[in-house]
Amino acid sequence: MYGPNRILETCYARIDSNRILKNEGKVLFIDGGANLGQGVCFFASFFPPGRVAYDIFEPNPNCLEPLGQNLSCFESKAVRIHLAALSHQDGHARLFGIGRAEGGLRSTGASIKQYQHSIFYDASPEDAIRVPTVDFSKFLKTQSQHYDTIVVKLDIEGAENDLLEALIARDAIGFIDTLYVEFHSSLLKGPRQRAERQREARLIRQLKKSEVCFRHWH
């Protein structure tokens, strides 16, 4: 049985997809933080692959094979999988939280933020791996030249605040029509949690004042 959050999110997805797909333009759905494809499979019911193109980002190489298998039903031309983390710059970062005593190799909580799951464990630098990062502002600008509408889902385990601040500062947020964001301050503890909650509240106010259709995801 669905909980209240999933019922509300299903309503959001249905309303948004009906609004967007009634037009003839080309649509791109970007999934930031795909893990094994759980979010993509949910949204594909509303934004059908083929009618909608997909760019899927997942930095954890341990997730790549099962992610590809779970998306094997997608038309090959409709989905592009990127083994990279979304960021404010091109380069590399360390991915934490995949050690045996942490989330495990295919953890849903793997993050480029070392302290992201501090209420559960202290992520070990020794278990972290080096992963590529993609400048999301630049990526959005490039894709906006090929698509009429861009929809984004961000579930990037604590890195969303840095990314959203960069998108707003660089005026790249305007490339997005509809934005689904899961925030993660509740997984921190102490002063870090308070600081990130303040950032989230500020970002939510900014997004609600923008022209983006913002949806707070859970």
Short mmCIF file of C-alpha atoms in Angstrom, two decimals:
data_model
loop_
_atom_site.label_atom_id
_atom_site.label_comp_id
_atom_site.label_asym_id
_atom_site.label_seq_id
_atom_site.Cartn_x
_atom_site.Cartn_y
_atom_site.Cartn_z
CA MET A 1 0.00 0.00 0.00
CA TYR A 2 1.38 3.42 -0.96
CA GLY A 3 2.19 5.90 1.79
CA PRO A 4 1.08 9.54 1.60
CA ASN A 5 4.36 10.70 0.05
CA ARG A 6 4.19 8.25 -2.84
CA ILE A 7 0.52 9.05 -3.47
CA LEU A 8 1.35 12.76 -3.64
CA GLU A 9 4.38 12.12 -5.84
CA THR A 10 2.31 9.99 -8.21
CA CYS A 11 -0.14 12.88 -8.51
CA TYR A 12 2.72 15.29 -9.22
CA ALA A 13 4.17 13.02 -11.91
CA ARG A 14 0.79 12.56 -13.58
CA ILE A 15 -0.01 16.28 -13.57
CA ASP A 16 3.44 17.27 -14.81
CA SER A 17 3.64 14.66 -17.56
CA ASN A 18 0.15 15.51 -18.83
CA ARG A 19 1.09 19.17 -19.03
CA ILE A 20 4.43 18.54 -20.74
CA LEU A 21 3.47 15.76 -23.15
CA LYS A 22 0.40 17.50 -24.55
CA ASN A 23 2.84 19.59 -26.59
CA GLU A 24 4.76 18.34 -29.62
CA GLY A 25 8.23 19.40 -28.49
CA LYS A 26 11.17 17.15 -27.70
CA VAL A 27 11.43 16.18 -24.01
CA LEU A 28 14.49 15.10 -22.02
CA PHE A 29 14.32 13.50 -18.58
CA ILE A 30 17.56 13.66 -16.55
CA ASP A 31 17.92 11.33 -13.59
CA GLY A 32 20.64 12.44 -11.20
CA GLY A 33 21.52 9.57 -8.87
CA ALA A 34 19.91 6.54 -10.51
CA ASN A 35 21.36 3.78 -8.29
CA LEU A 36 19.71 0.64 -9.78
CA GLY A 37 17.04 2.51 -11.72
CA GLN A 38 14.30 2.66 -9.11
CA GLY A 39 13.40 6.28 -9.85
CA VAL A 40 13.68 5.92 -13.62
CA CYS A 41 11.30 2.97 -13.65
CA PHE A 42 8.77 4.97 -11.62
CA PHE A 43 8.92 8.03 -13.87
CA ALA A 44 8.91 5.98 -17.08
CA SER A 45 5.24 5.20 -16.39
CA PHE A 46 4.48 8.89 -16.84
CA PHE A 47 7.26 9.98 -19.22
CA PRO A 48 7.36 7.05 -21.67
CA PRO A 49 10.80 6.23 -23.12
CA GLY A 50 10.80 6.86 -26.85
CA ARG A 51 8.45 9.82 -26.56
CA VAL A 52 10.88 11.09 -23.91
CA ALA A 53 14.68 10.74 -24.02
CA TYR A 54 16.59 9.88 -20.86
CA ASP A 55 20.05 10.89 -19.60
CA ILE A 56 20.79 8.83 -16.50
CA PHE A 57 23.67 9.61 -14.14
CA GLU A 58 25.05 7.13 -11.60
CA PRO A 59 28.66 7.44 -10.34
CA ASN A 60 28.91 4.05 -8.64
CA PRO A 61 30.46 1.53 -11.08
CA ASN A 62 29.10 -1.36 -8.97
CA CYS A 63 25.58 -0.30 -9.99
CA LEU A 64 26.23 -0.09 -13.71
CA GLU A 65 25.47 -3.70 -14.70
CA PRO A 66 22.21 -4.12 -12.71
CA LEU A 67 21.15 -0.61 -13.76
CA GLY A 68 21.58 -1.56 -17.40
CA GLN A 69 19.67 -4.79 -16.86
CA ASN A 70 16.79 -3.00 -15.16
CA LEU A 71 16.56 -0.57 -18.07
CA SER A 72 16.92 -3.19 -20.79
CA CYS A 73 13.25 -2.74 -21.69
CA PHE A 74 13.93 0.88 -22.73
CA GLU A 75 14.42 1.55 -26.40
CA SER A 76 18.18 1.77 -26.95
CA LYS A 77 17.97 5.22 -28.50
CA ALA A 78 15.82 6.54 -25.67
CA VAL A 79 18.30 6.16 -22.81
CA ARG A 80 21.90 7.17 -22.22
CA ILE A 81 23.64 6.02 -19.04
CA HIS A 82 26.51 8.16 -17.72
CA LEU A 83 28.93 6.72 -15.16
CA ALA A 84 29.45 10.05 -13.41
CA ALA A 85 28.25 12.24 -10.56
CA LEU A 86 26.49 15.53 -11.21
CA SER A 87 28.51 18.45 -9.89
CA HIS A 88 29.27 22.14 -10.33
CA GLN A 89 32.43 21.28 -12.27
CA ASP A 90 33.98 18.70 -14.56
CA GLY A 91 36.62 16.58 -12.88
CA HIS A 92 36.69 13.86 -10.25
CA ALA A 93 35.49 13.29 -6.69
CA ARG A 94 35.62 10.55 -4.09
CA LEU A 95 32.50 8.44 -3.65
CA PHE A 96 31.89 7.45 -0.02
CA GLY A 97 29.61 4.99 1.73
CA ILE A 98 30.14 1.79 -0.24
CA GLY A 99 32.28 -0.08 2.29
CA ARG A 100 31.06 -3.34 3.80
CA ALA A 101 30.38 -1.66 7.15
CA GLU A 102 28.59 1.23 5.41
CA GLY A 103 25.95 0.96 2.70
CA GLY A 104 27.65 -1.78 0.70
CA LEU A 105 28.86 -1.91 -2.89
CA ARG A 106 25.50 -0.95 -4.40
CA SER A 107 24.37 1.34 -1.62
CA THR A 108 21.46 3.68 -2.25
CA GLY A 109 23.32 6.14 -0.02
CA ALA A 110 26.67 6.38 -1.81
CA SER A 111 27.68 10.04 -1.84
CA ILE A 112 30.46 12.40 -2.84
CA LYS A 113 29.87 14.04 0.55
CA GLN A 114 31.87 12.15 3.17
CA TYR A 115 29.65 12.91 6.16
CA GLN A 116 26.30 12.51 4.42
CA HIS A 117 25.10 9.49 6.44
CA SER A 118 26.73 10.38 9.74
CA ILE A 119 23.66 9.39 11.76
CA PHE A 120 24.33 5.80 10.62
CA TYR A 121 28.11 5.54 10.10
CA ASP A 122 31.35 7.45 9.62
CA ALA A 123 32.32 6.92 5.99
CA SER A 124 35.85 5.59 5.60
CA PRO A 125 38.16 7.42 3.17
CA GLU A 126 39.98 4.10 2.64
CA ASP A 127 36.83 2.56 1.14
CA ALA A 128 36.02 5.56 -1.07
CA ILE A 129 36.59 5.33 -4.82
CA ARG A 130 37.46 8.00 -7.38
CA VAL A 131 34.62 8.82 -9.80
CA PRO A 132 34.20 11.35 -12.63
CA THR A 133 32.02 14.44 -12.20
CA VAL A 134 30.05 16.37 -14.82
CA ASP A 135 29.45 20.13 -14.76
CA PHE A 136 25.66 20.07 -14.70
CA SER A 137 25.23 23.72 -15.66
CA LYS A 138 27.21 23.16 -18.85
CA PHE A 139 25.42 19.89 -19.55
CA LEU A 140 22.01 21.56 -19.22
CA LYS A 141 23.01 24.40 -21.51
CA THR A 142 24.15 21.94 -24.18
CA GLN A 143 21.02 19.79 -23.92
CA SER A 144 18.72 22.82 -24.02
CA GLN A 145 19.87 23.35 -27.60
CA HIS A 146 18.40 19.96 -28.58
CA TYR A 147 15.29 19.67 -26.39
CA ASP A 148 12.28 21.90 -25.89
CA THR A 149 11.60 20.71 -22.33
CA ILE A 150 13.96 19.33 -19.68
CA VAL A 151 12.76 17.49 -16.58
CA VAL A 152 15.24 16.71 -13.78
CA LYS A 153 15.13 14.36 -10.81
CA LEU A 154 17.88 14.92 -8.22
CA ASP A 155 18.56 12.28 -5.57
CA ILE A 156 22.29 12.74 -5.11
CA GLU A 157 22.66 12.05 -1.41
CA GLY A 158 23.56 15.40 0.07
CA ALA A 159 25.29 16.94 -2.95
CA GLU A 160 22.06 18.57 -4.12
CA ASN A 161 22.59 21.78 -2.12
CA ASP A 162 25.97 22.51 -3.70
CA LEU A 163 24.59 21.70 -7.13
CA LEU A 164 21.41 23.77 -6.84
CA GLU A 165 23.30 26.79 -5.52
CA ALA A 166 25.60 26.58 -8.53
CA LEU A 167 22.69 26.26 -10.96
CA ILE A 168 21.01 29.32 -9.48
CA ALA A 169 24.21 31.38 -9.34
CA ARG A 170 25.03 30.57 -12.97
CA ASP A 171 21.46 31.13 -14.22
CA ALA A 172 21.32 27.51 -15.40
CA ILE A 173 18.23 26.69 -13.35
CA GLY A 174 16.16 28.29 -16.12
CA PHE A 175 17.01 25.44 -18.49
CA ILE A 176 14.84 23.15 -16.32
CA ASP A 177 11.08 23.04 -16.72
CA THR A 178 10.24 20.64 -13.88
CA LEU A 179 12.52 19.73 -10.99
CA TYR A 180 12.08 16.89 -8.49
CA VAL A 181 14.52 17.11 -5.55
CA GLU A 182 15.11 14.88 -2.56
CA PHE A 183 16.94 16.65 0.26
CA HIS A 184 19.07 14.79 2.80
CA SER A 185 19.87 16.97 5.81
CA SER A 186 17.99 14.53 8.07
CA LEU A 187 20.82 12.01 7.57
CA LEU A 188 23.39 14.33 9.12
CA LYS A 189 23.89 15.08 12.78
CA GLY A 190 24.82 18.04 14.95
CA PRO A 191 25.92 21.37 13.43
CA ARG A 192 26.13 19.91 9.92
CA GLN A 193 22.46 19.01 10.00
CA ARG A 194 21.44 22.48 11.18
CA ALA A 195 23.58 24.17 8.53
CA GLU A 196 22.24 22.01 5.69
CA ARG A 197 18.64 22.48 6.82
CA GLN A 198 19.12 26.22 6.60
CA ARG A 199 20.55 25.86 3.09
CA GLU A 200 17.63 23.64 2.06
CA ALA A 201 15.07 26.12 3.36
CA ARG A 202 16.77 28.95 1.49
CA LEU A 203 16.95 26.91 -1.72
CA ILE A 204 13.31 25.88 -1.50
CA ARG A 205 12.29 29.54 -1.17
CA GLN A 206 14.41 30.47 -4.19
CA LEU A 207 13.08 27.61 -6.30
CA LYS A 208 9.46 28.42 -5.46
CA LYS A 209 10.04 32.01 -6.57
CA SER A 210 11.64 30.90 -9.83
CA GLU A 211 9.90 29.86 -13.04
CA VAL A 212 10.83 26.22 -12.43
CA CYS A 213 8.04 23.81 -11.50
CA PHE A 214 9.62 22.60 -8.25
CA ARG A 215 8.56 19.39 -6.52
CA HIS A 216 9.93 18.41 -3.10
CA TRP A 217 10.60 14.67 -3.41
CA HIS A 218 10.96 12.08 -0.63
#
